[in-house]
mmCIF file with all atom_site columns, C-alpha atoms in Angstrom:
data_model
loop_
_atom_site.group_PDB
_atom_site.id
_atom_site.type_symbol
_atom_site.label_atom_id
_atom_site.label_alt_id
_atom_site.label_comp_id
_atom_site.label_asym_id
_atom_site.label_entity_id
_atom_site.label_seq_id
_atom_site.pdbx_PDB_ins_code
_atom_site.Cartn_x
_atom_site.Cartn_y
_atom_site.Cartn_z
_atom_site.occupancy
_atom_site.B_iso_or_equiv
_atom_site.pdbx_formal_charge
_atom_site.auth_seq_id
_atom_site.auth_comp_id
_atom_site.auth_asym_id
_atom_site.auth_atom_id
_atom_site.pdbx_PDB_model_num
ATOM 1   C CA . THR A 1 1   ? 100.106 56.034 -42.118 1.00 0.00 ? 17  THR A CA 1
ATOM 2   C CA . GLN A 1 2   ? 98.973  52.662 -40.870 1.00 0.00 ? 18  GLN A CA 1
ATOM 3   C CA . LEU A 1 3   ? 95.299  52.422 -40.003 1.00 0.00 ? 19  LEU A CA 1
ATOM 4   C CA . LEU A 1 4   ? 96.055  49.756 -37.412 1.00 0.00 ? 20  LEU A CA 1
ATOM 5   C CA . GLU A 1 5   ? 99.187  50.166 -35.323 1.00 0.00 ? 21  GLU A CA 1
ATOM 6   C CA . GLN A 1 6   ? 100.646 47.022 -33.832 1.00 0.00 ? 22  GLN A CA 1
ATOM 7   C CA . SER A 1 7   ? 103.235 46.804 -31.094 1.00 0.00 ? 23  SER A CA 1
ATOM 8   C CA . PRO A 1 8   ? 105.748 45.559 -30.519 1.00 0.00 ? 24  PRO A CA 1
ATOM 9   C CA . GLN A 1 9   ? 106.965 45.042 -34.061 1.00 0.00 ? 25  GLN A CA 1
ATOM 10  C CA . PHE A 1 10  ? 109.362 42.275 -33.007 1.00 0.00 ? 26  PHE A CA 1
ATOM 11  C CA . LEU A 1 11  ? 109.324 40.095 -29.917 1.00 0.00 ? 27  LEU A CA 1
ATOM 12  C CA . SER A 1 12  ? 111.769 37.361 -28.978 1.00 0.00 ? 28  SER A CA 1
ATOM 13  C CA . ILE A 1 13  ? 111.119 35.410 -25.801 1.00 0.00 ? 29  ILE A CA 1
ATOM 14  C CA . GLN A 1 14  ? 111.963 32.131 -24.106 1.00 0.00 ? 30  GLN A CA 1
ATOM 15  C CA . GLU A 1 15  ? 109.618 29.180 -24.024 1.00 0.00 ? 31  GLU A CA 1
ATOM 16  C CA . GLY A 1 16  ? 107.268 29.413 -21.062 1.00 0.00 ? 32  GLY A CA 1
ATOM 17  C CA . GLU A 1 17  ? 107.136 33.199 -20.888 1.00 0.00 ? 33  GLU A CA 1
ATOM 18  C CA . ASN A 1 18  ? 103.979 35.251 -21.260 1.00 0.00 ? 34  ASN A CA 1
ATOM 19  C CA . LEU A 1 19  ? 103.518 38.061 -23.759 1.00 0.00 ? 35  LEU A CA 1
ATOM 20  C CA . THR A 1 20  ? 101.001 40.624 -24.926 1.00 0.00 ? 36  THR A CA 1
ATOM 21  C CA . VAL A 1 21  ? 100.658 42.100 -28.397 1.00 0.00 ? 37  VAL A CA 1
ATOM 22  C CA . TYR A 1 22  ? 98.692  45.274 -29.026 1.00 0.00 ? 38  TYR A CA 1
ATOM 23  C CA . CYS A 1 23  ? 96.649  46.566 -31.946 1.00 0.00 ? 39  CYS A CA 1
ATOM 24  C CA . ASN A 1 24  ? 95.536  50.202 -31.799 1.00 0.00 ? 40  ASN A CA 1
ATOM 25  C CA . SER A 1 25  ? 93.696  52.623 -34.032 1.00 0.00 ? 41  SER A CA 1
ATOM 26  C CA . SER A 1 26  ? 92.034  56.002 -33.920 1.00 0.00 ? 42  SER A CA 1
ATOM 27  C CA . SER A 1 27  ? 89.160  54.527 -35.922 1.00 0.00 ? 43  SER A CA 1
ATOM 28  C CA . VAL A 1 28  ? 86.217  52.559 -34.626 1.00 0.00 ? 44  VAL A CA 1
ATOM 29  C CA . PHE A 1 29  ? 85.761  49.051 -35.951 1.00 0.00 ? 45  PHE A CA 1
ATOM 30  C CA . SER A 1 30  ? 82.667  46.901 -35.904 1.00 0.00 ? 46  SER A CA 1
ATOM 31  C CA . SER A 1 31  ? 85.020  43.966 -35.381 1.00 0.00 ? 47  SER A CA 1
ATOM 32  C CA . LEU A 1 32  ? 88.698  43.141 -35.359 1.00 0.00 ? 48  LEU A CA 1
ATOM 33  C CA . GLN A 1 33  ? 90.320  39.939 -36.446 1.00 0.00 ? 49  GLN A CA 1
ATOM 34  C CA . TRP A 1 34  ? 93.605  38.340 -35.493 1.00 0.00 ? 50  TRP A CA 1
ATOM 35  C CA . TYR A 1 35  ? 95.582  36.234 -37.923 1.00 0.00 ? 51  TYR A CA 1
ATOM 36  C CA . ARG A 1 36  ? 98.778  34.230 -37.642 1.00 0.00 ? 52  ARG A CA 1
ATOM 37  C CA . GLN A 1 37  ? 101.049 33.849 -40.624 1.00 0.00 ? 53  GLN A CA 1
ATOM 38  C CA . GLU A 1 38  ? 103.966 31.495 -41.125 1.00 0.00 ? 54  GLU A CA 1
ATOM 39  C CA . PRO A 1 39  ? 106.667 32.145 -43.734 1.00 0.00 ? 55  PRO A CA 1
ATOM 40  C CA . GLY A 1 40  ? 105.542 31.492 -47.294 1.00 0.00 ? 56  GLY A CA 1
ATOM 41  C CA . GLU A 1 41  ? 101.939 30.840 -46.320 1.00 0.00 ? 57  GLU A CA 1
ATOM 42  C CA . GLY A 1 42  ? 98.788  32.895 -46.194 1.00 0.00 ? 58  GLY A CA 1
ATOM 43  C CA . PRO A 1 43  ? 97.504  34.333 -42.910 1.00 0.00 ? 59  PRO A CA 1
ATOM 44  C CA . VAL A 1 44  ? 95.195  32.049 -40.953 1.00 0.00 ? 60  VAL A CA 1
ATOM 45  C CA . LEU A 1 45  ? 92.362  33.442 -38.878 1.00 0.00 ? 61  LEU A CA 1
ATOM 46  C CA . LEU A 1 46  ? 92.671  32.963 -35.114 1.00 0.00 ? 62  LEU A CA 1
ATOM 47  C CA . VAL A 1 47  ? 89.658  34.884 -33.822 1.00 0.00 ? 63  VAL A CA 1
ATOM 48  C CA . THR A 1 48  ? 87.169  37.646 -34.520 1.00 0.00 ? 64  THR A CA 1
ATOM 49  C CA . VAL A 1 49  ? 86.165  39.997 -31.703 1.00 0.00 ? 65  VAL A CA 1
ATOM 50  C CA . VAL A 1 50  ? 82.908  41.835 -32.208 1.00 0.00 ? 66  VAL A CA 1
ATOM 51  C CA . THR A 1 51  ? 81.594  43.332 -28.986 1.00 0.00 ? 67  THR A CA 1
ATOM 52  C CA . GLY A 1 52  ? 83.354  46.155 -27.126 1.00 0.00 ? 68  GLY A CA 1
ATOM 53  C CA . GLY A 1 53  ? 85.015  44.755 -24.008 1.00 0.00 ? 69  GLY A CA 1
ATOM 54  C CA . GLU A 1 54  ? 84.741  41.214 -25.308 1.00 0.00 ? 70  GLU A CA 1
ATOM 55  C CA . VAL A 1 55  ? 87.295  38.637 -24.189 1.00 0.00 ? 71  VAL A CA 1
ATOM 56  C CA . LYS A 1 56  ? 87.812  35.428 -26.145 1.00 0.00 ? 72  LYS A CA 1
ATOM 57  C CA . LYS A 1 57  ? 90.067  32.551 -25.212 1.00 0.00 ? 73  LYS A CA 1
ATOM 58  C CA . LEU A 1 58  ? 91.639  30.075 -27.571 1.00 0.00 ? 74  LEU A CA 1
ATOM 59  C CA . LYS A 1 59  ? 93.661  27.627 -25.468 1.00 0.00 ? 75  LYS A CA 1
ATOM 60  C CA . ARG A 1 60  ? 96.657  29.685 -24.268 1.00 0.00 ? 76  ARG A CA 1
ATOM 61  C CA . LEU A 1 61  ? 95.657  32.735 -26.320 1.00 0.00 ? 77  LEU A CA 1
ATOM 62  C CA . THR A 1 62  ? 93.402  35.437 -24.866 1.00 0.00 ? 78  THR A CA 1
ATOM 63  C CA . PHE A 1 63  ? 92.002  38.151 -27.108 1.00 0.00 ? 79  PHE A CA 1
ATOM 64  C CA . GLN A 1 64  ? 90.381  41.334 -25.889 1.00 0.00 ? 80  GLN A CA 1
ATOM 65  C CA . PHE A 1 65  ? 88.466  44.016 -27.783 1.00 0.00 ? 81  PHE A CA 1
ATOM 66  C CA . GLY A 1 66  ? 88.598  47.492 -26.287 1.00 0.00 ? 82  GLY A CA 1
ATOM 67  C CA . ASP A 1 67  ? 85.444  49.041 -24.871 1.00 0.00 ? 83  ASP A CA 1
ATOM 68  C CA . ALA A 1 68  ? 85.531  51.767 -27.530 1.00 0.00 ? 84  ALA A CA 1
ATOM 69  C CA . ARG A 1 69  ? 86.200  49.192 -30.292 1.00 0.00 ? 85  ARG A CA 1
ATOM 70  C CA . LYS A 1 70  ? 89.360  51.000 -31.370 1.00 0.00 ? 86  LYS A CA 1
ATOM 71  C CA . ASP A 1 71  ? 91.919  48.567 -30.031 1.00 0.00 ? 87  ASP A CA 1
ATOM 72  C CA . SER A 1 72  ? 92.572  44.939 -29.258 1.00 0.00 ? 88  SER A CA 1
ATOM 73  C CA . SER A 1 73  ? 95.170  42.838 -27.506 1.00 0.00 ? 89  SER A CA 1
ATOM 74  C CA . LEU A 1 74  ? 96.434  39.303 -27.767 1.00 0.00 ? 90  LEU A CA 1
ATOM 75  C CA . HIS A 1 75  ? 97.934  37.672 -24.689 1.00 0.00 ? 91  HIS A CA 1
ATOM 76  C CA . ILE A 1 76  ? 99.788  34.374 -24.922 1.00 0.00 ? 92  ILE A CA 1
ATOM 77  C CA . THR A 1 77  ? 100.404 32.394 -21.757 1.00 0.00 ? 93  THR A CA 1
ATOM 78  C CA . ALA A 1 78  ? 103.372 30.029 -21.473 1.00 0.00 ? 94  ALA A CA 1
ATOM 79  C CA . ALA A 1 79  ? 104.534 30.585 -25.031 1.00 0.00 ? 95  ALA A CA 1
ATOM 80  C CA . GLN A 1 80  ? 105.828 27.626 -26.993 1.00 0.00 ? 96  GLN A CA 1
ATOM 81  C CA . PRO A 1 81  ? 108.143 27.457 -30.021 1.00 0.00 ? 97  PRO A CA 1
ATOM 82  C CA . GLY A 1 82  ? 105.122 26.514 -32.118 1.00 0.00 ? 98  GLY A CA 1
ATOM 83  C CA . ASP A 1 83  ? 103.684 29.978 -31.415 1.00 0.00 ? 99  ASP A CA 1
ATOM 84  C CA . THR A 1 84  ? 106.444 31.520 -33.508 1.00 0.00 ? 100 THR A CA 1
ATOM 85  C CA . GLY A 1 85  ? 105.033 33.510 -36.400 1.00 0.00 ? 101 GLY A CA 1
ATOM 86  C CA . LEU A 1 86  ? 103.710 36.839 -37.611 1.00 0.00 ? 102 LEU A CA 1
ATOM 87  C CA . TYR A 1 87  ? 100.608 37.976 -35.740 1.00 0.00 ? 103 TYR A CA 1
ATOM 88  C CA . LEU A 1 88  ? 98.405  40.376 -37.665 1.00 0.00 ? 104 LEU A CA 1
ATOM 89  C CA . CYS A 1 89  ? 95.349  42.267 -36.606 1.00 0.00 ? 105 CYS A CA 1
ATOM 90  C CA . ALA A 1 90  ? 92.869  43.303 -39.270 1.00 0.00 ? 106 ALA A CA 1
ATOM 91  C CA . GLY A 1 91  ? 89.632  45.175 -39.504 1.00 0.00 ? 107 GLY A CA 1
ATOM 92  C CA . ALA A 1 92  ? 87.274  47.043 -41.794 1.00 0.00 ? 108 ALA A CA 1
ATOM 93  C CA . PRO A 1 93  ? 86.702  50.594 -40.529 1.00 0.00 ? 109 PRO A CA 1
ATOM 94  C CA . LYS A 1 94  ? 83.180  51.892 -40.544 1.00 0.00 ? 110 LYS A CA 1
ATOM 95  C CA . ASN A 1 95  ? 83.656  54.080 -43.620 1.00 0.00 ? 111 ASN A CA 1
ATOM 96  C CA . ASN A 1 96  ? 84.544  51.230 -45.950 1.00 0.00 ? 112 ASN A CA 1
ATOM 97  C CA . ASN A 1 97  ? 84.117  47.518 -46.266 1.00 0.00 ? 113 ASN A CA 1
ATOM 98  C CA . ASP A 1 98  ? 87.611  46.329 -46.951 1.00 0.00 ? 114 ASP A CA 1
ATOM 99  C CA . MET A 1 99  ? 89.849  44.559 -44.516 1.00 0.00 ? 115 MET A CA 1
ATOM 100 C CA . ARG A 1 100 ? 93.086  46.342 -43.720 1.00 0.00 ? 116 ARG A CA 1
ATOM 101 C CA . PHE A 1 101 ? 95.967  44.821 -41.819 1.00 0.00 ? 117 PHE A CA 1
ATOM 102 C CA . GLY A 1 102 ? 98.290  46.116 -39.171 1.00 0.00 ? 118 GLY A CA 1
ATOM 103 C CA . ALA A 1 103 ? 102.030 45.857 -39.735 1.00 0.00 ? 119 ALA A CA 1
ATOM 104 C CA . GLY A 1 104 ? 102.165 42.759 -37.566 1.00 0.00 ? 120 GLY A CA 1
ATOM 105 C CA . THR A 1 105 ? 104.164 41.513 -34.616 1.00 0.00 ? 121 THR A CA 1
ATOM 106 C CA . ARG A 1 106 ? 106.860 39.039 -35.472 1.00 0.00 ? 122 ARG A CA 1
ATOM 107 C CA . LEU A 1 107 ? 107.108 36.634 -32.535 1.00 0.00 ? 123 LEU A CA 1
ATOM 108 C CA . THR A 1 108 ? 109.985 34.239 -31.962 1.00 0.00 ? 124 THR A CA 1
ATOM 109 C CA . VAL A 1 109 ? 109.767 31.759 -29.101 1.00 0.00 ? 125 VAL A CA 1
ATOM 110 C CA . LYS A 1 110 ? 113.067 30.102 -28.326 1.00 0.00 ? 126 LYS A CA 1
ATOM 111 C CA . PRO A 1 111 ? 113.161 26.607 -26.824 1.00 0.00 ? 127 PRO A CA 1
ATOM 112 C CA . ALA B 2 1   ? 87.319  21.298 -46.933 1.00 0.00 ? 16  ALA B CA 1
ATOM 113 C CA . ALA B 2 2   ? 88.021  23.273 -50.085 1.00 0.00 ? 17  ALA B CA 1
ATOM 114 C CA . GLY B 2 3   ? 90.404  26.186 -49.665 1.00 0.00 ? 18  GLY B CA 1
ATOM 115 C CA . VAL B 2 4   ? 91.344  29.173 -51.761 1.00 0.00 ? 19  VAL B CA 1
ATOM 116 C CA . ILE B 2 5   ? 93.449  28.065 -54.685 1.00 0.00 ? 20  ILE B CA 1
ATOM 117 C CA . GLN B 2 6   ? 96.008  30.353 -56.255 1.00 0.00 ? 21  GLN B CA 1
ATOM 118 C CA . SER B 2 7   ? 98.072  29.733 -59.331 1.00 0.00 ? 22  SER B CA 1
ATOM 119 C CA . PRO B 2 8   ? 100.824 29.706 -60.138 1.00 0.00 ? 23  PRO B CA 1
ATOM 120 C CA . ARG B 2 9   ? 102.684 29.273 -56.835 1.00 0.00 ? 24  ARG B CA 1
ATOM 121 C CA . HIS B 2 10  ? 105.838 30.786 -58.244 1.00 0.00 ? 25  HIS B CA 1
ATOM 122 C CA . LEU B 2 11  ? 106.359 33.086 -61.192 1.00 0.00 ? 26  LEU B CA 1
ATOM 123 C CA . ILE B 2 12  ? 109.520 34.615 -62.565 1.00 0.00 ? 27  ILE B CA 1
ATOM 124 C CA . LYS B 2 13  ? 109.245 37.467 -65.032 1.00 0.00 ? 28  LYS B CA 1
ATOM 125 C CA . GLU B 2 14  ? 111.539 40.066 -66.481 1.00 0.00 ? 29  GLU B CA 1
ATOM 126 C CA . LYS B 2 15  ? 111.088 43.804 -66.232 1.00 0.00 ? 30  LYS B CA 1
ATOM 127 C CA . ARG B 2 16  ? 108.422 45.230 -68.544 1.00 0.00 ? 31  ARG B CA 1
ATOM 128 C CA . GLU B 2 17  ? 106.771 41.824 -69.003 1.00 0.00 ? 32  GLU B CA 1
ATOM 129 C CA . THR B 2 18  ? 103.204 41.021 -68.019 1.00 0.00 ? 33  THR B CA 1
ATOM 130 C CA . ALA B 2 19  ? 101.899 38.505 -65.514 1.00 0.00 ? 34  ALA B CA 1
ATOM 131 C CA . THR B 2 20  ? 98.500  37.041 -64.730 1.00 0.00 ? 35  THR B CA 1
ATOM 132 C CA . LEU B 2 21  ? 97.712  35.606 -61.306 1.00 0.00 ? 36  LEU B CA 1
ATOM 133 C CA . LYS B 2 22  ? 94.656  33.467 -60.759 1.00 0.00 ? 37  LYS B CA 1
ATOM 134 C CA . CYS B 2 23  ? 92.523  32.899 -57.701 1.00 0.00 ? 38  CYS B CA 1
ATOM 135 C CA . TYR B 2 24  ? 89.757  30.370 -57.138 1.00 0.00 ? 39  TYR B CA 1
ATOM 136 C CA . PRO B 2 25  ? 87.787  31.262 -54.001 1.00 0.00 ? 40  PRO B CA 1
ATOM 137 C CA . ILE B 2 26  ? 86.073  28.883 -51.657 1.00 0.00 ? 41  ILE B CA 1
ATOM 138 C CA . PRO B 2 27  ? 82.717  27.825 -53.163 1.00 0.00 ? 42  PRO B CA 1
ATOM 139 C CA . ARG B 2 28  ? 79.842  30.133 -52.212 1.00 0.00 ? 43  ARG B CA 1
ATOM 140 C CA . HIS B 2 29  ? 82.184  32.878 -51.041 1.00 0.00 ? 44  HIS B CA 1
ATOM 141 C CA . ASP B 2 30  ? 81.044  36.046 -52.746 1.00 0.00 ? 45  ASP B CA 1
ATOM 142 C CA . THR B 2 31  ? 83.934  38.378 -51.917 1.00 0.00 ? 46  THR B CA 1
ATOM 143 C CA . VAL B 2 32  ? 87.504  38.189 -53.174 1.00 0.00 ? 47  VAL B CA 1
ATOM 144 C CA . TYR B 2 33  ? 90.425  40.302 -52.018 1.00 0.00 ? 48  TYR B CA 1
ATOM 145 C CA . TRP B 2 34  ? 93.908  40.712 -53.460 1.00 0.00 ? 49  TRP B CA 1
ATOM 146 C CA . TYR B 2 35  ? 96.847  41.614 -51.242 1.00 0.00 ? 50  TYR B CA 1
ATOM 147 C CA . GLN B 2 36  ? 100.510 42.269 -51.937 1.00 0.00 ? 51  GLN B CA 1
ATOM 148 C CA . GLN B 2 37  ? 103.070 41.378 -49.275 1.00 0.00 ? 52  GLN B CA 1
ATOM 149 C CA . GLY B 2 38  ? 106.667 42.444 -49.590 1.00 0.00 ? 53  GLY B CA 1
ATOM 150 C CA . PRO B 2 39  ? 109.462 40.780 -47.573 1.00 0.00 ? 54  PRO B CA 1
ATOM 151 C CA . GLY B 2 40  ? 108.989 41.447 -43.878 1.00 0.00 ? 55  GLY B CA 1
ATOM 152 C CA . GLN B 2 41  ? 105.888 43.545 -44.481 1.00 0.00 ? 56  GLN B CA 1
ATOM 153 C CA . ASP B 2 42  ? 102.206 43.207 -43.743 1.00 0.00 ? 57  ASP B CA 1
ATOM 154 C CA . PRO B 2 43  ? 99.716  42.422 -46.516 1.00 0.00 ? 58  PRO B CA 1
ATOM 155 C CA . GLN B 2 44  ? 98.804  45.567 -48.445 1.00 0.00 ? 59  GLN B CA 1
ATOM 156 C CA . PHE B 2 45  ? 95.283  45.678 -49.798 1.00 0.00 ? 60  PHE B CA 1
ATOM 157 C CA . LEU B 2 46  ? 95.114  46.018 -53.576 1.00 0.00 ? 61  LEU B CA 1
ATOM 158 C CA . ILE B 2 47  ? 91.535  45.488 -54.693 1.00 0.00 ? 62  ILE B CA 1
ATOM 159 C CA . SER B 2 48  ? 88.386  43.590 -53.837 1.00 0.00 ? 63  SER B CA 1
ATOM 160 C CA . PHE B 2 49  ? 85.313  42.252 -55.586 1.00 0.00 ? 64  PHE B CA 1
ATOM 161 C CA . TYR B 2 50  ? 81.862  41.535 -54.280 1.00 0.00 ? 65  TYR B CA 1
ATOM 162 C CA . GLU B 2 51  ? 79.510  39.503 -56.437 1.00 0.00 ? 66  GLU B CA 1
ATOM 163 C CA . LYS B 2 52  ? 81.750  40.031 -59.484 1.00 0.00 ? 67  LYS B CA 1
ATOM 164 C CA . MET B 2 53  ? 81.715  43.809 -59.136 1.00 0.00 ? 68  MET B CA 1
ATOM 165 C CA . GLN B 2 54  ? 84.710  45.794 -57.974 1.00 0.00 ? 69  GLN B CA 1
ATOM 166 C CA . SER B 2 55  ? 84.114  46.706 -54.353 1.00 0.00 ? 70  SER B CA 1
ATOM 167 C CA . ASP B 2 56  ? 87.060  48.849 -53.362 1.00 0.00 ? 71  ASP B CA 1
ATOM 168 C CA . LYS B 2 57  ? 90.553  49.768 -54.490 1.00 0.00 ? 72  LYS B CA 1
ATOM 169 C CA . GLY B 2 58  ? 93.560  50.113 -52.284 1.00 0.00 ? 73  GLY B CA 1
ATOM 170 C CA . SER B 2 59  ? 97.154  50.737 -53.247 1.00 0.00 ? 74  SER B CA 1
ATOM 171 C CA . ILE B 2 60  ? 96.887  49.048 -56.631 1.00 0.00 ? 75  ILE B CA 1
ATOM 172 C CA . PRO B 2 61  ? 99.110  50.615 -59.314 1.00 0.00 ? 76  PRO B CA 1
ATOM 173 C CA . ASP B 2 62  ? 97.508  51.707 -62.570 1.00 0.00 ? 77  ASP B CA 1
ATOM 174 C CA . ARG B 2 63  ? 99.632  49.060 -64.302 1.00 0.00 ? 78  ARG B CA 1
ATOM 175 C CA . PHE B 2 64  ? 97.588  46.404 -62.512 1.00 0.00 ? 79  PHE B CA 1
ATOM 176 C CA . SER B 2 65  ? 94.030  45.432 -63.189 1.00 0.00 ? 80  SER B CA 1
ATOM 177 C CA . ALA B 2 66  ? 91.793  42.715 -61.890 1.00 0.00 ? 81  ALA B CA 1
ATOM 178 C CA . GLN B 2 67  ? 88.434  41.195 -62.520 1.00 0.00 ? 82  GLN B CA 1
ATOM 179 C CA . GLN B 2 68  ? 86.122  38.563 -61.157 1.00 0.00 ? 83  GLN B CA 1
ATOM 180 C CA . PHE B 2 69  ? 84.469  36.200 -63.579 1.00 0.00 ? 84  PHE B CA 1
ATOM 181 C CA . SER B 2 70  ? 81.033  34.594 -63.672 1.00 0.00 ? 85  SER B CA 1
ATOM 182 C CA . ASP B 2 71  ? 82.381  31.483 -61.916 1.00 0.00 ? 86  ASP B CA 1
ATOM 183 C CA . TYR B 2 72  ? 83.733  33.793 -59.144 1.00 0.00 ? 87  TYR B CA 1
ATOM 184 C CA . HIS B 2 73  ? 87.358  33.128 -59.906 1.00 0.00 ? 88  HIS B CA 1
ATOM 185 C CA . SER B 2 74  ? 89.487  36.245 -60.103 1.00 0.00 ? 89  SER B CA 1
ATOM 186 C CA . GLU B 2 75  ? 92.556  37.260 -62.051 1.00 0.00 ? 90  GLU B CA 1
ATOM 187 C CA . LEU B 2 76  ? 95.107  39.934 -61.281 1.00 0.00 ? 91  LEU B CA 1
ATOM 188 C CA . ASN B 2 77  ? 96.776  41.239 -64.410 1.00 0.00 ? 92  ASN B CA 1
ATOM 189 C CA . MET B 2 78  ? 100.088 43.015 -64.018 1.00 0.00 ? 93  MET B CA 1
ATOM 190 C CA . SER B 2 79  ? 101.754 44.850 -66.886 1.00 0.00 ? 94  SER B CA 1
ATOM 191 C CA . SER B 2 80  ? 105.059 46.693 -67.359 1.00 0.00 ? 95  SER B CA 1
ATOM 192 C CA . LEU B 2 81  ? 106.468 44.792 -64.415 1.00 0.00 ? 96  LEU B CA 1
ATOM 193 C CA . GLU B 2 82  ? 109.018 46.542 -62.247 1.00 0.00 ? 97  GLU B CA 1
ATOM 194 C CA . LEU B 2 83  ? 111.605 45.113 -59.863 1.00 0.00 ? 98  LEU B CA 1
ATOM 195 C CA . GLY B 2 84  ? 109.569 46.515 -56.971 1.00 0.00 ? 99  GLY B CA 1
ATOM 196 C CA . ASP B 2 85  ? 106.617 44.341 -57.934 1.00 0.00 ? 100 ASP B CA 1
ATOM 197 C CA . SER B 2 86  ? 108.479 41.303 -56.604 1.00 0.00 ? 101 SER B CA 1
ATOM 198 C CA . ALA B 2 87  ? 106.379 40.102 -53.691 1.00 0.00 ? 102 ALA B CA 1
ATOM 199 C CA . LEU B 2 88  ? 103.962 37.503 -52.439 1.00 0.00 ? 103 LEU B CA 1
ATOM 200 C CA . TYR B 2 89  ? 100.491 38.063 -53.833 1.00 0.00 ? 104 TYR B CA 1
ATOM 201 C CA . PHE B 2 90  ? 97.664  36.670 -51.777 1.00 0.00 ? 105 PHE B CA 1
ATOM 202 C CA . CYS B 2 91  ? 94.084  36.176 -52.683 1.00 0.00 ? 106 CYS B CA 1
ATOM 203 C CA . ALA B 2 92  ? 91.495  35.793 -49.948 1.00 0.00 ? 107 ALA B CA 1
ATOM 204 C CA . SER B 2 93  ? 87.807  35.052 -50.067 1.00 0.00 ? 108 SER B CA 1
ATOM 205 C CA . SER B 2 94  ? 85.043  35.545 -47.569 1.00 0.00 ? 109 SER B CA 1
ATOM 206 C CA . PRO B 2 95  ? 81.326  34.868 -47.356 1.00 0.00 ? 110 PRO B CA 1
ATOM 207 C CA . LEU B 2 96  ? 78.434  37.229 -46.758 1.00 0.00 ? 111 LEU B CA 1
ATOM 208 C CA . GLY B 2 97  ? 79.790  40.383 -48.360 1.00 0.00 ? 112 GLY B CA 1
ATOM 209 C CA . GLY B 2 98  ? 83.115  40.313 -46.570 1.00 0.00 ? 113 GLY B CA 1
ATOM 210 C CA . ARG B 2 99  ? 82.625  42.935 -43.890 1.00 0.00 ? 114 ARG B CA 1
ATOM 211 C CA . ASP B 2 100 ? 83.323  41.431 -40.470 1.00 0.00 ? 115 ASP B CA 1
ATOM 212 C CA . SER B 2 101 ? 83.606  38.025 -42.093 1.00 0.00 ? 116 SER B CA 1
ATOM 213 C CA . PRO B 2 102 ? 86.839  36.066 -41.757 1.00 0.00 ? 117 PRO B CA 1
ATOM 214 C CA . LEU B 2 103 ? 89.185  36.050 -44.707 1.00 0.00 ? 118 LEU B CA 1
ATOM 215 C CA . HIS B 2 104 ? 90.375  32.719 -46.008 1.00 0.00 ? 119 HIS B CA 1
ATOM 216 C CA . PHE B 2 105 ? 93.721  33.088 -47.697 1.00 0.00 ? 120 PHE B CA 1
ATOM 217 C CA . GLY B 2 106 ? 95.330  31.059 -50.406 1.00 0.00 ? 121 GLY B CA 1
ATOM 218 C CA . ASN B 2 107 ? 98.980  30.121 -50.186 1.00 0.00 ? 122 ASN B CA 1
ATOM 219 C CA . GLY B 2 108 ? 99.943  32.969 -52.456 1.00 0.00 ? 123 GLY B CA 1
ATOM 220 C CA . THR B 2 109 ? 101.849 33.473 -55.677 1.00 0.00 ? 124 THR B CA 1
ATOM 221 C CA . ARG B 2 110 ? 105.476 34.438 -55.271 1.00 0.00 ? 125 ARG B CA 1
ATOM 222 C CA . LEU B 2 111 ? 106.336 36.798 -58.109 1.00 0.00 ? 126 LEU B CA 1
ATOM 223 C CA . THR B 2 112 ? 109.969 37.529 -58.827 1.00 0.00 ? 127 THR B CA 1
ATOM 224 C CA . VAL B 2 113 ? 110.792 40.247 -61.348 1.00 0.00 ? 128 VAL B CA 1
ATOM 225 C CA . THR B 2 114 ? 114.351 40.201 -62.648 1.00 0.00 ? 129 THR B CA 1
#
């Protein structure tokens, strides 16, 4: 079973639409990270959320960490074709130190 | 700025052969991770090293082994290769022991087993 569950698995939208991607777990994390990966390349870090309830904004991207530090969301406003990619959440649960990834949300933004 | 360097970028091997993948982390990063990513899948954690000592093992087959050397570079050794080993293999490094620290990924080694 996946430690971090991401939904939806696939998302195809038109340019200009808004979307939200979710990352959920039954485990508590001291922090969660969001990465974006393009085909054939390694994931690139977007943000790290550390404090329960924290909201971070990165231009049109808004990241939220759940109060209980078990879940996180990524909201994209006015999506653009350049946002197309695989969005991965990752975290190290409290009982070990190693970063595990969710299955990812594959986003396609059509012009 | 220096990034994580992986070599080779592409590797083609036949079944039952061996392969060695190399990773050069960002200078002063003390933690190295290896991940395997199959087509359309998320990165699966294989193994990690902190200060040249193995830190944790994930879903790494017994046919694979890895080590981190005194210069902090790491090698993933894969023996008795199987068709199912075909995947992208990523190395990532992070500073400060890794936990809660961002991972910096290399561009991966694409291994094809025929």
